Structure formats: structure tokens, C-alpha cells
Amino acid sequence: MSADDPILLALGSINLDLQVRADRWPGPGETLPVRDLLRTGGGKAANRAFLARRLGVKSCLLGHVGDDDFGEEVLRGPRDVGVDVSPVVKVAGQMTALSMIVLRADGDKTILLAANANDAWGEADIEAAVKVVEAAPAGSVLTVDLEVPVAVVRAAVQAAQARGFKVLLDPSPAERMQDDLYAMIDVITPNPEETRGLLGFAVESEADAVRAGEELVARGVGVACVKLPDGGAALVSADRREFVAPLDVEVVDKTGAGDAFAGALGVALLERQELLQAVKFAAAASSLACTVYGSQQSYPDRGQLERARGGRERVR
Ligand code: RIB
């Protein structure tokens, strides 16, 4: 790889994940024994950057951790696979963000998130992040989530636009979305819950997903990849309505599958893959991310992803 190669920039959350399996949600006042405690690095931006490196492109992580022991721990995984974590700031006096994840038997999860350092940004921090975006090689792609303050996202997106970079937004948590951001986004990737948060209705069918995509395009995004409950997605732009099926896999854990989708789609945009192929690539990465307990633990490398696509890509 050369210094001029484009990079996937991942701006957003960097979390310590504490994950358990539970058979059900506890009742009021109840203590419920759980299983399979996993303590690992996570967070949406860290996961996207990690996956991009696994898929063979350069990636760079922008975000905040605390000056506690967790701060080093959450960067270890991304650093070990070669993510550039040099822009990550250790915020003095803050704790690293903590995600408490409860996985149910159907593979779906509930997350309680203590944002901590993710939300501790001052003006100088924003300027520093903008400088990283401005200095990225031509053809880079910016991926962002909303687990950091919107002011940070907006400034980075504006810097990316000024450089002509494609911008992908994973709108999580949806309640942080601001109307002016839509027109600044090339690709948006809401899951069914996020679509409900953005637009006020649930996505339960392909027709719902198209309706949601059309609404998001009307608000100004270039392309909406609206995820379906089965792990597939609808691709909607001004002139396209297409559907992508998930791979036929055994779902063990959906945690981090959305980050895999966003990260792989960012890689595909960076590689200038044709749009429908790009969404298939993303859906396949997301499917494989559901097959192993944990987030970064489940992310495929390039060979695993291509082999799985060859064998199991379904036609919707
Ligand atoms: O999308 C899953 C990720 O976001 C997890 O790694 C967890 O940190 C959550 O906030």
C-alpha cells in the first residue's frame, strides 16, 4: 500500500463492550443470571475501521476514549489489524464509553450505552478531526455514526464534501439526526428501528423499505440503503429501486452486523464498486457478522467474504 492510497475514515463511537446471553429480560426487582460474558473492544466507528482493514483497505479511526484502562483496551483490536488509531484522543478525566449488551436467543440484542468520552468534544477536538479529514488522500471515504455529537459529524462531513469524498452515515442513534445533514450524505444505512426513529414508521416489508428510501431521498440523501428485518436491504436513489438478500447463514448474534454493513459499504464505495454490487458486498459482510458471538470477533477477511458470497448469495 502506498501513502497515496485512499482510506476509509471512521468517525464515531469507540466503546468497551460487555456482552452477555440472556434467555429473557428480567422483571422489575429481579436479578437474572446470564451467560457467556464477553469483554471486548467495540463501538460503531471502531467496528467499521476494523472491518475495513480486515477487507484489505487502509482505515483510520477518529473518536474519543477515556484516560482509563479501557481506553487502551478498546484500541488494541483495531491497532492489531493495522487501523491508524493515531487521531484518537484520550480525554483527560473521562471514562471510555461502555456498552452493556444483552443478547437474546433469537440473536437480537438490547444495548445500554454510557457515552462518556464519546460525547466529550471541544472546539479544538473538532478542528483536529477536520484536519485529519482534510489531509486524507484523494478518493477517501468518510463513514460516520451519531454516537458522537452532531456538531463533530457536521464539521467532518463538510470537510469531506470540500475534498469531494463520499460520505456514508449510519444514523444511530436516530434521535440525534438533524434535518440539515440529509443533503450532505451520499449514502444512509438505517436499520428498521432507525428508520422508525427517522421517519416514524416501521420497515416490515420491501414496500415499506422503498417508501422509507423515497422519503430519505426526498430529504436530500443521494442513496438510501434501508435495511430489512431479515438482514437484506432496499437500495433506493432517484432512479433506482432494488433489493439485496442476506446470505443464507445461521444467525448467532446480530451485534455489530450494522457496523459490518456500513464498513463494507464504505470499502465498496472507496473501491468504486457498482452500487448494487456494493450493497451486495455490504449485506454479505453483515450476514457473516451474525454468525459468531461478538462484533469484531465475527468480521470476515476478504477471502472469507468472497468465498461466502460465491457459495451462499441468495436472489431476492
Ligand atoms: O453496533 C454495535 C456496536 O455499537 C457495539 O460494538 C456497541 O459498542 C454498540 O454501541
mmCIF file of C-alpha atoms and ligand atoms in Angstrom:
data_model
loop_
_atom_site.group_PDB
_atom_site.id
_atom_site.type_symbol
_atom_site.label_atom_id
_atom_site.label_comp_id
_atom_site.label_asym_id
_atom_site.label_seq_id
_atom_site.Cartn_x
_atom_site.Cartn_y
_atom_site.Cartn_z
ATOM 1 C CA MET A 1 0.000 0.000 0.000
ATOM 2 C CA SER A 2 1.267 3.498 -0.740
ATOM 3 C CA ALA A 3 0.789 6.737 1.139
ATOM 4 C CA ASP A 4 -1.471 7.933 -1.686
ATOM 5 C CA ASP A 5 -3.949 5.068 -1.353
ATOM 6 C CA PRO A 6 -7.419 6.264 -0.359
ATOM 7 C CA ILE A 7 -8.508 5.422 3.167
ATOM 8 C CA LEU A 8 -11.728 4.660 4.930
ATOM 9 C CA LEU A 9 -12.169 7.291 7.642
ATOM 10 C CA ALA A 10 -14.381 6.086 10.508
ATOM 11 C CA LEU A 11 -15.651 8.818 12.832
ATOM 12 C CA GLY A 12 -17.896 7.914 15.751
ATOM 13 C CA SER A 13 -18.050 5.737 18.801
ATOM 14 C CA ILE A 14 -15.297 3.675 20.379
ATOM 15 C CA ASN A 15 -16.722 1.555 23.180
ATOM 16 C CA LEU A 16 -15.849 -1.177 25.581
ATOM 17 C CA ASP A 17 -18.491 -3.868 25.050
ATOM 18 C CA LEU A 18 -19.629 -6.060 27.934
ATOM 19 C CA GLN A 19 -21.883 -8.658 26.381
ATOM 20 C CA VAL A 20 -23.944 -11.485 27.878
ATOM 21 C CA ARG A 21 -26.532 -14.013 26.742
ATOM 22 C CA ALA A 22 -29.895 -13.992 28.496
ATOM 23 C CA ASP A 23 -32.971 -16.150 27.983
ATOM 24 C CA ARG A 24 -35.318 -13.262 28.675
ATOM 25 C CA TRP A 25 -35.475 -9.737 30.036
ATOM 26 C CA PRO A 26 -35.643 -9.582 33.867
ATOM 27 C CA GLY A 27 -38.795 -8.441 35.597
ATOM 28 C CA PRO A 28 -38.871 -5.434 37.987
ATOM 29 C CA GLY A 29 -36.645 -6.050 41.004
ATOM 30 C CA GLU A 30 -35.420 -9.381 39.630
ATOM 31 C CA THR A 31 -31.768 -10.499 39.390
ATOM 32 C CA LEU A 32 -31.404 -12.671 36.314
ATOM 33 C CA PRO A 33 -28.372 -14.965 35.909
ATOM 34 C CA VAL A 34 -26.824 -14.649 32.426
ATOM 35 C CA ARG A 35 -24.115 -16.498 30.462
ATOM 36 C CA ASP A 36 -21.098 -16.056 28.184
ATOM 37 C CA LEU A 37 -19.744 -12.757 29.466
ATOM 38 C CA LEU A 38 -17.618 -11.202 26.710
ATOM 39 C CA ARG A 39 -15.439 -8.173 27.386
ATOM 40 C CA THR A 40 -14.149 -6.697 24.139
ATOM 41 C CA GLY A 41 -13.476 -3.579 22.116
ATOM 42 C CA GLY A 42 -16.437 -2.279 20.115
ATOM 43 C CA GLY A 43 -18.219 0.902 19.133
ATOM 44 C CA LYS A 44 -19.579 1.705 15.725
ATOM 45 C CA ALA A 45 -16.614 3.595 14.283
ATOM 46 C CA ALA A 46 -14.069 1.196 15.739
ATOM 47 C CA ASN A 47 -16.010 -1.710 14.236
ATOM 48 C CA ARG A 48 -16.186 -0.099 10.777
ATOM 49 C CA ALA A 49 -12.487 0.749 10.778
ATOM 50 C CA PHE A 50 -11.636 -2.773 11.970
ATOM 51 C CA LEU A 51 -13.715 -4.401 9.238
ATOM 52 C CA ALA A 52 -12.280 -2.168 6.524
ATOM 53 C CA ARG A 53 -8.767 -3.303 7.432
ATOM 54 C CA ARG A 54 -9.914 -6.944 7.503
ATOM 55 C CA LEU A 55 -11.187 -6.373 3.959
ATOM 56 C CA GLY A 56 -7.795 -5.048 2.907
ATOM 57 C CA VAL A 57 -8.130 -1.266 2.670
ATOM 58 C CA LYS A 58 -6.415 1.379 4.760
ATOM 59 C CA SER A 59 -8.557 2.738 7.557
ATOM 60 C CA CYS A 60 -8.283 5.448 10.130
ATOM 61 C CA LEU A 61 -10.271 5.825 13.353
ATOM 62 C CA LEU A 62 -11.423 9.207 14.666
ATOM 63 C CA GLY A 63 -13.043 9.368 18.074
ATOM 64 C CA HIS A 64 -12.503 9.683 21.784
ATOM 65 C CA VAL A 65 -11.650 7.278 24.581
ATOM 66 C CA GLY A 66 -11.115 7.967 28.260
ATOM 67 C CA ASP A 67 -7.832 8.120 30.112
ATOM 68 C CA ASP A 68 -8.801 4.946 31.999
ATOM 69 C CA ASP A 69 -7.563 1.382 31.402
ATOM 70 C CA PHE A 70 -10.426 0.719 28.967
ATOM 71 C CA GLY A 71 -9.042 3.421 26.641
ATOM 72 C CA GLU A 72 -6.052 1.282 25.676
ATOM 73 C CA GLU A 73 -8.047 -1.937 25.707
ATOM 74 C CA VAL A 74 -10.603 -0.793 23.117
ATOM 75 C CA LEU A 75 -7.899 0.327 20.676
ATOM 76 C CA ARG A 76 -5.977 -2.939 20.820
ATOM 77 C CA GLY A 77 -8.115 -4.840 18.300
ATOM 78 C CA PRO A 78 -8.176 -2.081 15.654
ATOM 79 C CA ARG A 79 -4.461 -1.374 16.149
ATOM 80 C CA ASP A 80 -3.566 -5.072 15.854
ATOM 81 C CA VAL A 81 -5.206 -5.359 12.430
ATOM 82 C CA GLY A 82 -3.476 -2.177 11.246
ATOM 83 C CA VAL A 83 -6.067 0.561 11.719
ATOM 84 C CA ASP A 84 -4.472 4.004 12.084
ATOM 85 C CA VAL A 85 -5.646 4.987 15.568
ATOM 86 C CA SER A 86 -3.328 7.991 15.832
ATOM 87 C CA PRO A 87 -6.178 10.559 15.626
ATOM 88 C CA VAL A 88 -7.972 9.015 18.630
ATOM 89 C CA VAL A 89 -7.883 11.366 21.622
ATOM 90 C CA LYS A 90 -7.641 10.140 25.226
ATOM 91 C CA VAL A 91 -9.789 12.635 27.086
ATOM 92 C CA ALA A 92 -8.411 13.566 30.495
ATOM 93 C CA GLY A 93 -10.763 12.838 33.365
ATOM 94 C CA GLN A 94 -13.258 10.907 31.222
ATOM 95 C CA MET A 95 -14.163 7.240 31.198
ATOM 96 C CA THR A 96 -14.196 5.311 27.953
ATOM 97 C CA ALA A 97 -17.707 4.664 26.609
ATOM 98 C CA LEU A 98 -19.273 1.449 27.841
ATOM 99 C CA SER A 99 -21.854 -0.667 26.013
ATOM 100 C CA MET A 100 -23.764 -3.220 28.050
ATOM 101 C CA ILE A 101 -25.157 -5.685 25.543
ATOM 102 C CA VAL A 102 -27.757 -8.350 26.283
ATOM 103 C CA LEU A 103 -28.198 -10.948 23.562
ATOM 104 C CA ARG A 104 -31.398 -12.955 23.373
ATOM 105 C CA ALA A 105 -31.844 -16.463 21.995
ATOM 106 C CA ASP A 106 -33.054 -15.182 18.594
ATOM 107 C CA GLY A 107 -29.729 -13.383 18.030
ATOM 108 C CA ASP A 108 -31.217 -9.932 18.596
ATOM 109 C CA LYS A 109 -29.788 -7.656 21.220
ATOM 110 C CA THR A 110 -30.519 -4.786 23.585
ATOM 111 C CA ILE A 111 -27.781 -2.250 24.333
ATOM 112 C CA LEU A 112 -27.379 0.199 27.210
ATOM 113 C CA LEU A 113 -24.709 2.757 26.293
ATOM 114 C CA ALA A 114 -22.833 5.058 28.661
ATOM 115 C CA ALA A 115 -21.407 7.568 26.166
ATOM 116 C CA ASN A 116 -18.723 9.024 28.449
ATOM 117 C CA ALA A 117 -15.726 10.150 26.311
ATOM 118 C CA ASN A 118 -17.646 9.717 23.031
ATOM 119 C CA ASP A 119 -19.587 12.875 23.851
ATOM 120 C CA ALA A 120 -16.688 14.907 25.281
ATOM 121 C CA TRP A 121 -15.617 17.096 22.376
ATOM 122 C CA GLY A 122 -14.433 20.701 22.477
ATOM 123 C CA GLU A 123 -13.809 23.097 19.594
ATOM 124 C CA ALA A 124 -10.121 22.165 19.392
ATOM 125 C CA ASP A 125 -11.020 18.469 19.120
ATOM 126 C CA ILE A 126 -13.403 19.194 16.263
ATOM 127 C CA GLU A 127 -10.744 21.217 14.455
ATOM 128 C CA ALA A 128 -8.260 18.376 14.869
ATOM 129 C CA ALA A 129 -10.696 15.853 13.393
ATOM 130 C CA VAL A 130 -11.412 18.192 10.477
ATOM 131 C CA LYS A 131 -7.694 18.437 9.792
ATOM 132 C CA VAL A 132 -7.423 14.637 9.621
ATOM 133 C CA VAL A 133 -10.231 14.540 7.046
ATOM 134 C CA GLU A 134 -8.708 17.407 5.071
ATOM 135 C CA ALA A 135 -5.336 15.642 4.952
ATOM 136 C CA ALA A 136 -6.683 12.266 3.755
ATOM 137 C CA PRO A 137 -5.632 11.063 0.287
ATOM 138 C CA ALA A 138 -7.818 11.767 -2.737
ATOM 139 C CA GLY A 139 -10.664 9.281 -3.154
ATOM 140 C CA SER A 140 -11.024 8.557 0.559
ATOM 141 C CA VAL A 141 -14.450 7.850 2.054
ATOM 142 C CA LEU A 142 -15.834 9.239 5.323
ATOM 143 C CA THR A 143 -18.123 6.997 7.373
ATOM 144 C CA VAL A 144 -19.897 8.484 10.395
ATOM 145 C CA ASP A 145 -22.369 7.451 13.089
ATOM 146 C CA LEU A 146 -24.248 9.553 15.622
ATOM 147 C CA GLU A 147 -22.742 8.152 18.825
ATOM 148 C CA VAL A 148 -20.648 11.342 18.910
ATOM 149 C CA PRO A 149 -22.046 14.904 18.998
ATOM 150 C CA VAL A 150 -23.724 16.062 15.792
ATOM 151 C CA ALA A 151 -21.502 19.168 15.670
ATOM 152 C CA VAL A 152 -18.500 16.858 15.232
ATOM 153 C CA VAL A 153 -20.231 14.880 12.496
ATOM 154 C CA ARG A 154 -21.328 18.020 10.656
ATOM 155 C CA ALA A 155 -17.847 19.564 10.672
ATOM 156 C CA ALA A 156 -16.205 16.347 9.434
ATOM 157 C CA VAL A 157 -18.827 15.842 6.733
ATOM 158 C CA GLN A 158 -18.342 19.412 5.495
ATOM 159 C CA ALA A 159 -14.588 18.822 5.331
ATOM 160 C CA ALA A 160 -15.160 15.586 3.397
ATOM 161 C CA GLN A 161 -17.506 17.313 0.981
ATOM 162 C CA ALA A 162 -14.912 20.015 0.363
ATOM 163 C CA ARG A 163 -12.457 17.269 -0.619
ATOM 164 C CA GLY A 164 -15.007 15.513 -2.834
ATOM 165 C CA PHE A 165 -15.060 12.400 -0.605
ATOM 166 C CA LYS A 166 -18.120 10.185 -0.496
ATOM 167 C CA VAL A 167 -19.890 10.324 2.881
ATOM 168 C CA LEU A 168 -21.770 7.408 4.455
ATOM 169 C CA LEU A 169 -23.940 7.956 7.545
ATOM 170 C CA ASP A 170 -25.139 5.133 9.772
ATOM 171 C CA PRO A 171 -27.916 7.061 11.561
ATOM 172 C CA SER A 172 -27.541 5.560 15.008
ATOM 173 C CA PRO A 173 -28.962 6.682 17.371
ATOM 174 C CA ALA A 174 -31.654 8.063 15.068
ATOM 175 C CA GLU A 175 -32.895 10.632 17.578
ATOM 176 C CA ARG A 176 -29.671 12.585 17.084
ATOM 177 C CA MET A 177 -30.290 13.107 13.367
ATOM 178 C CA GLN A 178 -30.626 16.737 12.242
ATOM 179 C CA ASP A 179 -32.538 17.790 9.130
ATOM 180 C CA ASP A 180 -29.648 19.701 7.548
ATOM 181 C CA LEU A 181 -27.480 16.573 7.482
ATOM 182 C CA TYR A 182 -29.595 14.663 4.965
ATOM 183 C CA ALA A 183 -28.486 16.744 1.982
ATOM 184 C CA MET A 184 -24.835 16.300 2.986
ATOM 185 C CA ILE A 185 -24.963 12.500 2.885
ATOM 186 C CA ASP A 186 -24.217 10.315 -0.142
ATOM 187 C CA VAL A 187 -25.370 7.052 1.433
ATOM 188 C CA ILE A 188 -27.507 6.435 4.525
ATOM 189 C CA THR A 189 -27.908 2.961 6.081
ATOM 190 C CA PRO A 190 -30.779 2.844 8.622
ATOM 191 C CA ASN A 191 -31.957 -0.430 10.138
ATOM 192 C CA PRO A 192 -35.676 -0.943 10.799
ATOM 193 C CA GLU A 193 -35.535 0.656 14.266
ATOM 194 C CA GLU A 194 -33.553 3.638 12.995
ATOM 195 C CA THR A 195 -35.985 4.066 10.106
ATOM 196 C CA ARG A 196 -38.793 4.250 12.641
ATOM 197 C CA GLY A 197 -36.836 6.862 14.565
ATOM 198 C CA LEU A 198 -36.142 8.932 11.450
ATOM 199 C CA LEU A 199 -39.474 8.607 9.649
ATOM 200 C CA GLY A 200 -41.984 7.409 12.228
ATOM 201 C CA PHE A 201 -42.948 4.100 10.633
ATOM 202 C CA ALA A 202 -41.654 0.559 10.855
ATOM 203 C CA VAL A 203 -39.995 -1.277 7.983
ATOM 204 C CA GLU A 204 -41.555 -4.716 7.832
ATOM 205 C CA SER A 205 -41.639 -5.337 4.082
ATOM 206 C CA GLU A 206 -39.915 -4.401 0.835
ATOM 207 C CA ALA A 207 -42.709 -1.924 0.139
ATOM 208 C CA ASP A 208 -42.058 -0.211 3.491
ATOM 209 C CA ALA A 209 -38.333 -0.080 2.729
ATOM 210 C CA VAL A 210 -38.931 1.543 -0.663
ATOM 211 C CA ARG A 211 -41.291 4.066 0.909
ATOM 212 C CA ALA A 212 -38.648 4.843 3.538
ATOM 213 C CA GLY A 213 -35.912 5.128 0.927
ATOM 214 C CA GLU A 214 -38.009 7.506 -1.160
ATOM 215 C CA GLU A 215 -38.656 9.679 1.866
ATOM 216 C CA LEU A 216 -34.947 9.799 2.727
ATOM 217 C CA VAL A 217 -34.032 10.677 -0.868
ATOM 218 C CA ALA A 218 -36.702 13.398 -0.780
ATOM 219 C CA ARG A 219 -34.992 14.772 2.335
ATOM 220 C CA GLY A 220 -31.755 15.038 0.351
ATOM 221 C CA VAL A 221 -29.636 11.896 0.680
ATOM 222 C CA GLY A 222 -28.153 10.502 -2.523
ATOM 223 C CA VAL A 223 -28.731 6.800 -1.858
ATOM 224 C CA ALA A 224 -30.736 5.113 0.895
ATOM 225 C CA CYS A 225 -29.841 1.539 1.840
ATOM 226 C CA VAL A 226 -32.823 0.712 4.009
ATOM 227 C CA LYS A 227 -32.271 -2.499 5.902
ATOM 228 C CA LEU A 228 -34.989 -5.129 6.147
ATOM 229 C CA PRO A 229 -35.724 -7.250 9.216
ATOM 230 C CA ASP A 230 -34.235 -10.350 7.518
ATOM 231 C CA GLY A 231 -30.825 -8.698 7.020
ATOM 232 C CA GLY A 232 -31.424 -7.751 3.399
ATOM 233 C CA ALA A 233 -31.693 -4.191 2.157
ATOM 234 C CA ALA A 234 -33.509 -1.985 -0.318
ATOM 235 C CA LEU A 235 -31.360 0.284 -2.453
ATOM 236 C CA VAL A 236 -33.245 3.461 -3.312
ATOM 237 C CA SER A 237 -31.988 6.507 -5.203
ATOM 238 C CA ALA A 238 -33.641 8.990 -7.552
ATOM 239 C CA ASP A 239 -33.748 6.398 -10.317
ATOM 240 C CA ARG A 240 -33.245 3.000 -8.639
ATOM 241 C CA ARG A 241 -35.343 0.599 -6.579
ATOM 242 C CA GLU A 242 -33.502 -2.675 -5.990
ATOM 243 C CA PHE A 243 -33.330 -5.347 -3.326
ATOM 244 C CA VAL A 244 -30.481 -7.326 -1.894
ATOM 245 C CA ALA A 245 -30.923 -10.544 0.076
ATOM 246 C CA PRO A 246 -28.769 -11.567 3.029
ATOM 247 C CA LEU A 247 -26.569 -14.656 2.832
ATOM 248 C CA ASP A 248 -28.150 -17.869 3.987
ATOM 249 C CA VAL A 249 -26.410 -18.175 7.366
ATOM 250 C CA GLU A 250 -27.207 -19.381 10.855
ATOM 251 C CA VAL A 251 -27.766 -16.247 12.919
ATOM 252 C CA VAL A 252 -25.985 -16.431 16.275
ATOM 253 C CA ASP A 253 -25.564 -12.758 17.208
ATOM 254 C CA LYS A 254 -26.626 -9.624 15.322
ATOM 255 C CA THR A 255 -24.424 -7.324 17.412
ATOM 256 C CA GLY A 256 -22.166 -5.287 15.130
ATOM 257 C CA ALA A 257 -23.859 -6.527 11.939
ATOM 258 C CA GLY A 258 -24.971 -2.996 11.076
ATOM 259 C CA ASP A 259 -21.418 -1.719 11.518
ATOM 260 C CA ALA A 260 -20.203 -4.502 9.232
ATOM 261 C CA PHE A 261 -22.756 -3.397 6.636
ATOM 262 C CA ALA A 262 -21.663 0.248 6.881
ATOM 263 C CA GLY A 263 -17.949 -0.580 6.948
ATOM 264 C CA ALA A 264 -18.129 -2.925 3.972
ATOM 265 C CA LEU A 265 -20.266 -0.476 2.027
ATOM 266 C CA GLY A 266 -17.688 2.234 2.754
ATOM 267 C CA VAL A 267 -14.986 -0.095 1.407
ATOM 268 C CA ALA A 268 -17.053 -0.762 -1.707
ATOM 269 C CA LEU A 269 -17.569 2.969 -2.275
ATOM 270 C CA LEU A 270 -13.851 3.536 -1.863
ATOM 271 C CA GLU A 271 -13.197 0.807 -4.442
ATOM 272 C CA ARG A 272 -15.801 2.365 -6.740
ATOM 273 C CA GLN A 273 -17.768 -0.850 -6.944
ATOM 274 C CA GLU A 274 -21.002 -0.607 -8.918
ATOM 275 C CA LEU A 275 -23.745 0.403 -6.473
ATOM 276 C CA LEU A 276 -25.841 -2.772 -6.464
ATOM 277 C CA GLN A 277 -22.674 -4.871 -6.181
ATOM 278 C CA ALA A 278 -21.559 -2.619 -3.335
ATOM 279 C CA VAL A 279 -24.781 -3.231 -1.406
ATOM 280 C CA LYS A 280 -24.490 -6.999 -2.005
ATOM 281 C CA PHE A 281 -20.935 -6.857 -0.679
ATOM 282 C CA ALA A 282 -22.176 -4.991 2.409
ATOM 283 C CA ALA A 283 -25.103 -7.345 3.019
ATOM 284 C CA ALA A 284 -22.769 -10.353 2.773
ATOM 285 C CA ALA A 285 -20.360 -8.858 5.319
ATOM 286 C CA SER A 286 -23.301 -8.098 7.588
ATOM 287 C CA SER A 287 -24.625 -11.667 7.262
ATOM 288 C CA LEU A 288 -21.264 -13.164 8.192
ATOM 289 C CA ALA A 289 -21.064 -10.797 11.157
ATOM 290 C CA CYS A 290 -24.151 -12.563 12.544
ATOM 291 C CA THR A 291 -22.528 -15.995 12.611
ATOM 292 C CA VAL A 292 -20.158 -15.559 15.579
ATOM 293 C CA TYR A 293 -20.713 -14.252 19.114
ATOM 294 C CA GLY A 294 -19.378 -10.674 19.416
ATOM 295 C CA SER A 295 -18.765 -7.893 16.907
ATOM 296 C CA GLN A 296 -15.143 -7.547 15.738
ATOM 297 C CA GLN A 297 -14.687 -11.277 16.536
ATOM 298 C CA SER A 298 -17.157 -12.105 13.779
ATOM 299 C CA TYR A 299 -15.815 -9.925 10.972
ATOM 300 C CA PRO A 300 -14.605 -11.730 7.852
ATOM 301 C CA ASP A 301 -11.461 -11.042 5.902
ATOM 302 C CA ARG A 302 -11.616 -10.554 2.156
ATOM 303 C CA GLY A 303 -11.157 -14.205 1.273
ATOM 304 C CA GLN A 304 -13.819 -15.381 3.719
ATOM 305 C CA LEU A 305 -16.253 -12.797 2.394
ATOM 306 C CA GLU A 306 -15.704 -13.653 -1.264
ATOM 307 C CA ARG A 307 -15.919 -17.399 -0.604
ATOM 308 C CA ALA A 308 -19.146 -16.992 1.338
ATOM 309 C CA ARG A 309 -20.665 -14.852 -1.394
ATOM 310 C CA GLY A 310 -19.736 -17.421 -4.012
ATOM 311 C CA GLY A 311 -21.455 -20.182 -2.117
ATOM 312 C CA ARG A 312 -24.446 -18.648 -0.482
ATOM 313 C CA GLU A 313 -25.622 -15.446 -2.164
ATOM 314 C CA ARG A 314 -29.380 -15.642 -2.458
ATOM 315 C CA VAL A 315 -31.578 -13.972 -5.032
ATOM 316 C CA ARG A 316 -34.305 -11.801 -3.596
HETATM 317 O O1 RIB B 1 -23.300 -1.647 16.691
HETATM 318 C C1 RIB B 1 -22.781 -2.393 17.727
HETATM 319 C C2 RIB B 1 -21.766 -1.620 18.476
HETATM 320 O O2 RIB B 1 -22.365 -0.431 18.957
HETATM 321 C C3 RIB B 1 -21.225 -2.372 19.634
HETATM 322 O O3 RIB B 1 -19.854 -2.678 19.450
HETATM 323 C C4 RIB B 1 -21.516 -1.497 20.804
HETATM 324 O O4 RIB B 1 -20.401 -0.802 21.242
HETATM 325 C C5 RIB B 1 -22.617 -0.556 20.311
HETATM 326 O O5 RIB B 1 -22.690 0.681 20.858
#
